[in-house]
CSV table of C-alpha atoms and ligand atoms in Angstrom, one decimal:
chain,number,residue,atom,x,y,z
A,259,UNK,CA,62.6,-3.1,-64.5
A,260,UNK,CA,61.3,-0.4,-62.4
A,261,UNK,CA,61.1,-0.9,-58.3
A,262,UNK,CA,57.7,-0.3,-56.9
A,263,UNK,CA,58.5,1.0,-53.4
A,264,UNK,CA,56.5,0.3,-50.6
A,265,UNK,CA,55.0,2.7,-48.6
A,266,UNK,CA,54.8,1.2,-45.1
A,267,UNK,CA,54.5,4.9,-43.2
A,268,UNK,CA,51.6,5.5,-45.5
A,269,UNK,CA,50.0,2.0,-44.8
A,270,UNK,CA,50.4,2.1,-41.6
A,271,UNK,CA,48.7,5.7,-41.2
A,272,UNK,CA,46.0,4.3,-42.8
A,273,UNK,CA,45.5,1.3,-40.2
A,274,UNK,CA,46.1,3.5,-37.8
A,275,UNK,CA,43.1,5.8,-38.8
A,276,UNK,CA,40.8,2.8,-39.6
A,277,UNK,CA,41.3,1.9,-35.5
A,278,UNK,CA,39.8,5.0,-34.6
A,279,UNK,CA,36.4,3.6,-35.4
A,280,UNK,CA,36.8,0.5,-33.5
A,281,UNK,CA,38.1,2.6,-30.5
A,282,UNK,CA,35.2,4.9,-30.8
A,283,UNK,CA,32.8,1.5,-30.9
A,284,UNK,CA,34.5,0.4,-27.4
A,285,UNK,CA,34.1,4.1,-26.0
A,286,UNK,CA,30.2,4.3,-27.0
A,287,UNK,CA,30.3,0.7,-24.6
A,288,UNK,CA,32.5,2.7,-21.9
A,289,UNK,CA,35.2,0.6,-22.7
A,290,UNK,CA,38.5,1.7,-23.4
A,291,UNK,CA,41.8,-0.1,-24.6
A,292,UNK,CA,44.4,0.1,-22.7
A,293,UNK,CA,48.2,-1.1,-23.3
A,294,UNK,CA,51.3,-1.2,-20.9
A,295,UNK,CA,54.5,-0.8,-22.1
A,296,UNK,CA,57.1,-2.5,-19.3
A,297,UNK,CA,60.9,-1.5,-19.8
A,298,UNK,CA,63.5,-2.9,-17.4
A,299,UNK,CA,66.8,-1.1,-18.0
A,300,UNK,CA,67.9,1.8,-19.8
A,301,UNK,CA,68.8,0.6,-23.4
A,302,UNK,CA,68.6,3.8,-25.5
A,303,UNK,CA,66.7,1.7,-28.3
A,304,UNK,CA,64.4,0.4,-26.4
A,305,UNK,CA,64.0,3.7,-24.8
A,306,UNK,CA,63.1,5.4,-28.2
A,307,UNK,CA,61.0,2.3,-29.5
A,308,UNK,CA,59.2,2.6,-25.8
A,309,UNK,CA,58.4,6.5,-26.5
A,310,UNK,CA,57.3,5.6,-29.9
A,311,UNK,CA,54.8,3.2,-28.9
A,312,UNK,CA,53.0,5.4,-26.1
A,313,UNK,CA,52.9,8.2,-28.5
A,314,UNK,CA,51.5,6.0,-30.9
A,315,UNK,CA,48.5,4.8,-28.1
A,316,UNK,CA,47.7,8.5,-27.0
A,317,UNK,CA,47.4,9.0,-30.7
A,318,UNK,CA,44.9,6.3,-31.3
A,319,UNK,CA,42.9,6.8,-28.2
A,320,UNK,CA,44.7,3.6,-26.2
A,321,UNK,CA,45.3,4.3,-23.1
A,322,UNK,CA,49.0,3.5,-22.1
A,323,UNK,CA,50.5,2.9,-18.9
A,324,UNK,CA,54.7,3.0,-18.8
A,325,UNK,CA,56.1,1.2,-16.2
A,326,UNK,CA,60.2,1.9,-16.4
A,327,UNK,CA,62.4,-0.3,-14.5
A,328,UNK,CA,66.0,-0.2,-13.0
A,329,UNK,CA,68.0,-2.6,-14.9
A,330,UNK,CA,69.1,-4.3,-11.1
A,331,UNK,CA,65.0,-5.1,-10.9
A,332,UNK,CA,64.7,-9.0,-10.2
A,333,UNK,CA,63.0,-11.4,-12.0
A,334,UNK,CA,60.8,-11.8,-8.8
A,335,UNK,CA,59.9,-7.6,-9.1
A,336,UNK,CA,59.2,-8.2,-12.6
A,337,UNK,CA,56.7,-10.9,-12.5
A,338,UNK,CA,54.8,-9.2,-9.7
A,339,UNK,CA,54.4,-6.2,-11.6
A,340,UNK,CA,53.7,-8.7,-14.5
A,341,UNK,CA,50.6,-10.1,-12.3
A,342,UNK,CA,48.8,-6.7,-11.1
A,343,UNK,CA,48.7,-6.0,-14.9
A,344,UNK,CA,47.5,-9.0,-15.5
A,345,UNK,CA,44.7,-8.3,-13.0
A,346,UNK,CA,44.0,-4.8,-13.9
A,347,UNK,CA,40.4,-4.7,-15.8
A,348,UNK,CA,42.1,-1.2,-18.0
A,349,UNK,CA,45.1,-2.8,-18.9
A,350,UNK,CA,43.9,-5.1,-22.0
A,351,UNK,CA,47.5,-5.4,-23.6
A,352,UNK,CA,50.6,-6.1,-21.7
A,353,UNK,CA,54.1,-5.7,-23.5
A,354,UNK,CA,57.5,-6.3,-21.8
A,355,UNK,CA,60.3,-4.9,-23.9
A,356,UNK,CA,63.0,-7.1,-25.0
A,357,UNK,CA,65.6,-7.9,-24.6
A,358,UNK,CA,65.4,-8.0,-20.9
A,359,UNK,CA,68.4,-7.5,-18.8
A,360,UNK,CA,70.8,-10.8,-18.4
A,361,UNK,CA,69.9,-12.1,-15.2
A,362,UNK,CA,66.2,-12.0,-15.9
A,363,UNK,CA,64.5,-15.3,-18.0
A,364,UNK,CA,62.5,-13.6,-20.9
A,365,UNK,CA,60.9,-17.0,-21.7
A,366,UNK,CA,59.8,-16.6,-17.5
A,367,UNK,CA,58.1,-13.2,-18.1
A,368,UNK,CA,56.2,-14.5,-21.4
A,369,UNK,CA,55.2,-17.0,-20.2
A,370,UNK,CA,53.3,-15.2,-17.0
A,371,UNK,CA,51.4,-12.9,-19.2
A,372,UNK,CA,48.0,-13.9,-19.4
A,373,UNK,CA,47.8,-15.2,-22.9
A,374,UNK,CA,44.3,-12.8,-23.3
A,375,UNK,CA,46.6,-9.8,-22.6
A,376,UNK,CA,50.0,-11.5,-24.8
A,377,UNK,CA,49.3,-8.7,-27.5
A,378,UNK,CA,53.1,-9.1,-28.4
A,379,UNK,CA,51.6,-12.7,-29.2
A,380,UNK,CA,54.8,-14.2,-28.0
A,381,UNK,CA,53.5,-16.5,-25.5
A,382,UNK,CA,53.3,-20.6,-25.9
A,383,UNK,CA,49.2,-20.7,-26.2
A,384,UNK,CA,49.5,-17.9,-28.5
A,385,UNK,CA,52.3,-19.4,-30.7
A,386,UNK,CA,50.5,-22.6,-30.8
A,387,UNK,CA,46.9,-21.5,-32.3
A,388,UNK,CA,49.3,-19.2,-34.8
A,389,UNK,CA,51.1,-22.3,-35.8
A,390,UNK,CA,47.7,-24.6,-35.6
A,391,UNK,CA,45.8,-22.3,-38.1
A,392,UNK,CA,43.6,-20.7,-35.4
A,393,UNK,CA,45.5,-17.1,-34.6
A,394,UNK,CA,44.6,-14.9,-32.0
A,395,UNK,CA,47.4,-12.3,-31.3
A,396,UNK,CA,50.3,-12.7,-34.2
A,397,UNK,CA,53.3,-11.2,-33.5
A,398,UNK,CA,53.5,-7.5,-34.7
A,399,UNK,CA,56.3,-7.8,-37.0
A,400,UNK,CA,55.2,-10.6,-39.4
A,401,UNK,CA,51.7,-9.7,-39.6
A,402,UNK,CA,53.0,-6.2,-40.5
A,403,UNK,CA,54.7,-8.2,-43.6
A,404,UNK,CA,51.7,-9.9,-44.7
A,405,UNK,CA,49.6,-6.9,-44.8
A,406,UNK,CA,52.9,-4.9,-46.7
A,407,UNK,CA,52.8,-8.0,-49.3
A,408,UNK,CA,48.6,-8.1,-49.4
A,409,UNK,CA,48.6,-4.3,-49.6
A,410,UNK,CA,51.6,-4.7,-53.1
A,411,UNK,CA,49.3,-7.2,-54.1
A,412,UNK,CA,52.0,-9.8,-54.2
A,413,UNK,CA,50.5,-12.9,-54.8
A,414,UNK,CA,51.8,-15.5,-52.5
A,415,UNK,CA,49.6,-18.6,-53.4
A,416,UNK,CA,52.1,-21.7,-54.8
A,417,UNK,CA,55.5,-19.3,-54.7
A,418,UNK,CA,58.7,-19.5,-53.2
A,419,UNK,CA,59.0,-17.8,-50.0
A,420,UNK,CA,62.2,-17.4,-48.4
A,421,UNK,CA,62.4,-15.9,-44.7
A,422,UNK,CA,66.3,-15.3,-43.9
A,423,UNK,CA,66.2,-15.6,-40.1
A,424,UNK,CA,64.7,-17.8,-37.1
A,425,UNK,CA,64.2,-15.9,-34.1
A,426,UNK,CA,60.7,-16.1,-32.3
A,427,UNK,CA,59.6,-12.7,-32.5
A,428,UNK,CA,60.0,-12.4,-36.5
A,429,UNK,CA,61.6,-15.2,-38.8
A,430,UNK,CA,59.5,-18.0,-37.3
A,431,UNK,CA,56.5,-16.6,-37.2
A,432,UNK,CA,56.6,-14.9,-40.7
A,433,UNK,CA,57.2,-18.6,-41.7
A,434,UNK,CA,54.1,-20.1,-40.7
A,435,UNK,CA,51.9,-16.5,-42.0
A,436,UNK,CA,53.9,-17.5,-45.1
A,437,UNK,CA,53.2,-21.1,-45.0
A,438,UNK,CA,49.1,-20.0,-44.2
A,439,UNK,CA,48.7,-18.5,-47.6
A,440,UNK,CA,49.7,-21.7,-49.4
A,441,UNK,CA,53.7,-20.2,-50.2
A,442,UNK,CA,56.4,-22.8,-50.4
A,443,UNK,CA,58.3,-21.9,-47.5
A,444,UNK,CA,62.4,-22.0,-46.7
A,445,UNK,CA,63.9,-20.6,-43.7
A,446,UNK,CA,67.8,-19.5,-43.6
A,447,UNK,CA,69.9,-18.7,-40.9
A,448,UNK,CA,73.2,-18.5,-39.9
A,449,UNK,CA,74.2,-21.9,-40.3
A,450,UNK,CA,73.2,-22.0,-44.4
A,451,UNK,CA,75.9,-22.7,-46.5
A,452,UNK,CA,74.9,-21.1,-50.0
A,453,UNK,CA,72.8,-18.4,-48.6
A,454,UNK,CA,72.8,-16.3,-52.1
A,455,UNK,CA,72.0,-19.4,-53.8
A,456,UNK,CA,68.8,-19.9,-52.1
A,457,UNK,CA,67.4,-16.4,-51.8
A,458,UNK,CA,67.8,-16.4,-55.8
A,459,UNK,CA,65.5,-18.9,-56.1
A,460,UNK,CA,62.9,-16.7,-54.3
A,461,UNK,CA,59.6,-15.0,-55.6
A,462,UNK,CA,59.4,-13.2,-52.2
A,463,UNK,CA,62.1,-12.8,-49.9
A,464,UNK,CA,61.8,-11.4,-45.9
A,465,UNK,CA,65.0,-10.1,-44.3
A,466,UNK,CA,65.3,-10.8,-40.8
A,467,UNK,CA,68.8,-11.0,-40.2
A,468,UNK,CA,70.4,-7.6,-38.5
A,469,UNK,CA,73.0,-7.4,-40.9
A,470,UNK,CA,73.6,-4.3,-42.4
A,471,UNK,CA,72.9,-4.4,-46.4
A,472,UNK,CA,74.1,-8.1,-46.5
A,473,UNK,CA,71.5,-9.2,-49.0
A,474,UNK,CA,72.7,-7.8,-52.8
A,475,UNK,CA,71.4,-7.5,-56.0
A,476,UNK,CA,73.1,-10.7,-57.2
A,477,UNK,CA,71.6,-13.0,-54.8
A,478,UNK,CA,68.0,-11.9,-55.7
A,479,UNK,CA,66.0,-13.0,-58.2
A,480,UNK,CA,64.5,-10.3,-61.1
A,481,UNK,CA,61.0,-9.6,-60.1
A,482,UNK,CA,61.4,-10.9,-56.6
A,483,UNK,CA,59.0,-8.7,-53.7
A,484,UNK,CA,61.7,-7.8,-51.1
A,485,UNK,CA,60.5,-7.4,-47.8
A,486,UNK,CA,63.5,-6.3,-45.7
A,487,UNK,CA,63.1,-5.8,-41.5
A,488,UNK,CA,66.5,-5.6,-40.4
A,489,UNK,CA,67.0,-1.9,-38.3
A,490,UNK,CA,71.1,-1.7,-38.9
A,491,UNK,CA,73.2,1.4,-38.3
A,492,UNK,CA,75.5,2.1,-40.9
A,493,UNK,CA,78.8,1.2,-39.7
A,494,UNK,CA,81.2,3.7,-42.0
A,495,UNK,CA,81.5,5.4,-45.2
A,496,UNK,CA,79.6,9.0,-45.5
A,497,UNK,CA,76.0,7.5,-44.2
A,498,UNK,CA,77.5,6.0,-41.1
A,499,UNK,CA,75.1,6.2,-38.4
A,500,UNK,CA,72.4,6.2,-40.5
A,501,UNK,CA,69.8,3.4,-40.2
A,502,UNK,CA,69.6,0.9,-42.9
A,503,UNK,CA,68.0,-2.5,-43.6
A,504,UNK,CA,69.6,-5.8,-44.2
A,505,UNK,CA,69.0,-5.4,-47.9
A,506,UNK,CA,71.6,-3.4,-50.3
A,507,UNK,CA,68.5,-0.8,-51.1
A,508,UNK,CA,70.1,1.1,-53.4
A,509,UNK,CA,71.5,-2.0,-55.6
A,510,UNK,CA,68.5,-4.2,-56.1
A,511,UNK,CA,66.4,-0.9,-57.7
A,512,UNK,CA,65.7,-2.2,-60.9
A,513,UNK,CA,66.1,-5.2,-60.1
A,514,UNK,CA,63.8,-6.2,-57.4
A,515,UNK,CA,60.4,-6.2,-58.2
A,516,UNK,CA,58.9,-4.3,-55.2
A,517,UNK,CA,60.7,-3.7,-51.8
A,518,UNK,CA,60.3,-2.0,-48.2
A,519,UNK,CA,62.6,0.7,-48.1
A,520,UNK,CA,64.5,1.2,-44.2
A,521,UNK,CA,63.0,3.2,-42.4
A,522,UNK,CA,59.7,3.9,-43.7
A,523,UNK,CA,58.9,0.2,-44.8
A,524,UNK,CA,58.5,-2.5,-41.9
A,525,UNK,CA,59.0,0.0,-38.9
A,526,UNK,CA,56.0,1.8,-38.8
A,527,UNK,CA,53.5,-1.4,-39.6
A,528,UNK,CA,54.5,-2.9,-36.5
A,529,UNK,CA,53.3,-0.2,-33.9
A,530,UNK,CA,50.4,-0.1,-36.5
A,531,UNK,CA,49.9,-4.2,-35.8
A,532,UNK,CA,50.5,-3.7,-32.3
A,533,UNK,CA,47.6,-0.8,-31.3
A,534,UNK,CA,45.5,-3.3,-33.7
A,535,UNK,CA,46.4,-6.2,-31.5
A,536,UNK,CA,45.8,-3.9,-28.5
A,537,UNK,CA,42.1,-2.4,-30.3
A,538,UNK,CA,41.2,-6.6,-30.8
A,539,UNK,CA,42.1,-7.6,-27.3
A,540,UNK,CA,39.7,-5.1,-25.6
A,541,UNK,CA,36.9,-6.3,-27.9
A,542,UNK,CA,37.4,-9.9,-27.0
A,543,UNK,CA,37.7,-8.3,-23.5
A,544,UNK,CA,34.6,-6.5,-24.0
A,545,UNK,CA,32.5,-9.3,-25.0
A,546,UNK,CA,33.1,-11.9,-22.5
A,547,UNK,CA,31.9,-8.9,-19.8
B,217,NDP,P1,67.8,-12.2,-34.0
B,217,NDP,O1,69.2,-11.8,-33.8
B,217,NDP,O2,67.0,-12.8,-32.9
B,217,NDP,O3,67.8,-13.3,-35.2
B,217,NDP,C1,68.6,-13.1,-36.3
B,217,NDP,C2,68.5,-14.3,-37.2
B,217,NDP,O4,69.4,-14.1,-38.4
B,217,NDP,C3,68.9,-15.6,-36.6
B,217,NDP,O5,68.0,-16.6,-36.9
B,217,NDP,C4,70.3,-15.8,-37.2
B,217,NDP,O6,70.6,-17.2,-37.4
B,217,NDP,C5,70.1,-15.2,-38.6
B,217,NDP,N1,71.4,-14.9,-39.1
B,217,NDP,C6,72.5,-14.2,-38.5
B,217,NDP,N2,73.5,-14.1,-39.4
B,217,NDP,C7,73.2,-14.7,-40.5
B,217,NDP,C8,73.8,-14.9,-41.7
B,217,NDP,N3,75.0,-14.5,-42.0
B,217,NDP,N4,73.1,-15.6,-42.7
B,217,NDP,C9,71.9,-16.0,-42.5
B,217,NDP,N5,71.2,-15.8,-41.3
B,217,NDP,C10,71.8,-15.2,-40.4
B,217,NDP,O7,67.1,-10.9,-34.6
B,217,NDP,P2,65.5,-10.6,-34.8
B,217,NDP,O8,64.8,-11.6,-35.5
B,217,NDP,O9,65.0,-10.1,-33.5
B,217,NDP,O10,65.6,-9.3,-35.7
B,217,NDP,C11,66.2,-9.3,-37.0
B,217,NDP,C12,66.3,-7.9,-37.5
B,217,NDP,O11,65.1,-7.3,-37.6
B,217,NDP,C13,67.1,-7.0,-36.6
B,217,NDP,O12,67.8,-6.0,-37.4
B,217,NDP,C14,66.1,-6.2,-35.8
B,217,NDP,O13,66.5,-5.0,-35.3
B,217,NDP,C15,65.0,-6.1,-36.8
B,217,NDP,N6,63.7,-6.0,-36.3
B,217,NDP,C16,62.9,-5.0,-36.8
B,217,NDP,C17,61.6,-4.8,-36.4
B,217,NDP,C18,60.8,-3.8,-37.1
B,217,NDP,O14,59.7,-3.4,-36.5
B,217,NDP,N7,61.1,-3.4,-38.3
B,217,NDP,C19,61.0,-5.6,-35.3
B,217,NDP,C20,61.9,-6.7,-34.8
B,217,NDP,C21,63.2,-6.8,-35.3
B,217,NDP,P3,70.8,-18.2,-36.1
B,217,NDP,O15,69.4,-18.5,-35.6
B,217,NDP,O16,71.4,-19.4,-36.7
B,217,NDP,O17,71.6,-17.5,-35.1
């Protein structure tokens, strides 16, 4: 069987370009989205992944406003600077990046971003209409999938689903998107016993684990769309360094039916997702003015 790839950098260019028009709608209203980007520390990740998404806003026509942080800032600091941005009329999209340092409560500072501004859609309301059927702002990551899987035409309707991973910013989320589009829907994690066992019962599995290559071509079924989101270095051998998913790429071509290659695949849909949660946010903005 031959592996279609999917092209996220290539779908996400093309989301990106389609905003344009809906920022050029707001401008002809003199309104313009705007997103900060908070950072507390100096993780070199979140550093790059910062960079990358205020690139990605001047590019779009979003405005973005950095805010970088020591990493001895205290909780207090940051949910001050959490409520001017909340109060800023040009700020329509608020994103603190995680993980925040130890001795700040990341549940706290979500839960203090107005939910019209939570374009990360992390916070309780936003979680709730996501998991009641009514979605406002869905987290960035899992609505990057679904569009990945619409855009591959995977068919989703009365298949197995399995998401490997729980966490509140992908593998739960990606659940209930699943779940939404009538999948059957199982979610692993690290306490499954037989993980191959289940994934090989999959039509569609989602790799959210941050473990590099630990999925393999004999735990997926033939056919199966593999949607894999794990960012992993590569920890030796002549790649090492490297960035790789938490699928075995190379080993399920030919035997997958399509999959997300890492990076190129998942990576690149979410700063797509988030400028588009960012774009929405100042037309809901827009309209109650
Ligand atoms: P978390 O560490 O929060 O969650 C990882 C999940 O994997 C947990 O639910 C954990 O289970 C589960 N897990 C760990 N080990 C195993 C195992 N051996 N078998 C089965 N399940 C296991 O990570 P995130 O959800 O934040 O991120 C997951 C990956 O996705 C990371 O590599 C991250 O870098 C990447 N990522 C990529 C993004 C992108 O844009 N492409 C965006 C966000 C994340 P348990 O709950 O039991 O501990």
């Amino acid at each position: 069987m031959e592996t279609r790839i999917i092209d996220g950098a290539a779908l996400a260019r093309s989301i990106r370009t389609d905003l344009t028009a809906r920022v050029a709608a707001l401008a002809a209203k003199n309104a313009r989205p705007g997103l900060a980007v908070v950072l507390v520390g100096d993780d070199p990740a979140s550093q790059v992944y910062v960079r990358n998404k205020s690139r990605a806003c001047n590019e779009a026509g979003i405005a973005s406003f950095q805010h970088t942080l020591a990493a001895s800032t205290s909780q207090q600091e940051l949910l001050a600077l959490v409520g001017k941005l909340n109060a800023d009329p040009a700020v329509h999209g608020i994103l603190v990046q995680l993980p925040v340092p130890k001795h700040i409560s990341a549940d706290a500072i979500i839960r203090a971003i107005a939910p019209e501004k939570d374009v990360d859609g992390f916070h309780p309301e936003n979680v709730g209409l996501l998991a009641t059927g009514n979605a406002r702002f869905v987290p960035c990551t899992p609505a990057g999938v679904m569009r990945l899987l619409a855009h591959a035409g995977v068919d989703l309707a009365g298949r197995h689903a399995v998401v490997v991973g729980r966490s509140n910013i992908v593998g739960k989320p990606m659940a209930l998107l699943l779940l939404e589009k009538h999948a059957t829907v199982t979610i692993c994690h690290s306490r499954t016993p037989d993980l191959g066992a289940v994934i090989r019962q999959a039509d569609v599995v989602v790799a959210a684990v941050g473990k590099a290559r630990m999925i393999t071509a004999d735990m997926v079924k033939s056919g199966a769309a593999v949607i894999d989101v794990g960012i992993n270095r590569i920890p030796d051998g002549p790649d090492a360094g490297k960035l790789c998913g938490d699928v075995d790429f190379a080993g399920l071509l030919g035997r997958a039916g399509c999959m997300t290659p890492v990076p190129g695949g998942v990576g690149p849909m979410t700063i797509a997702l988030l400028l588009e949660n960012t774009v929405l946010a100042a037309e809901l903005a827009t309209l109650k003015s």
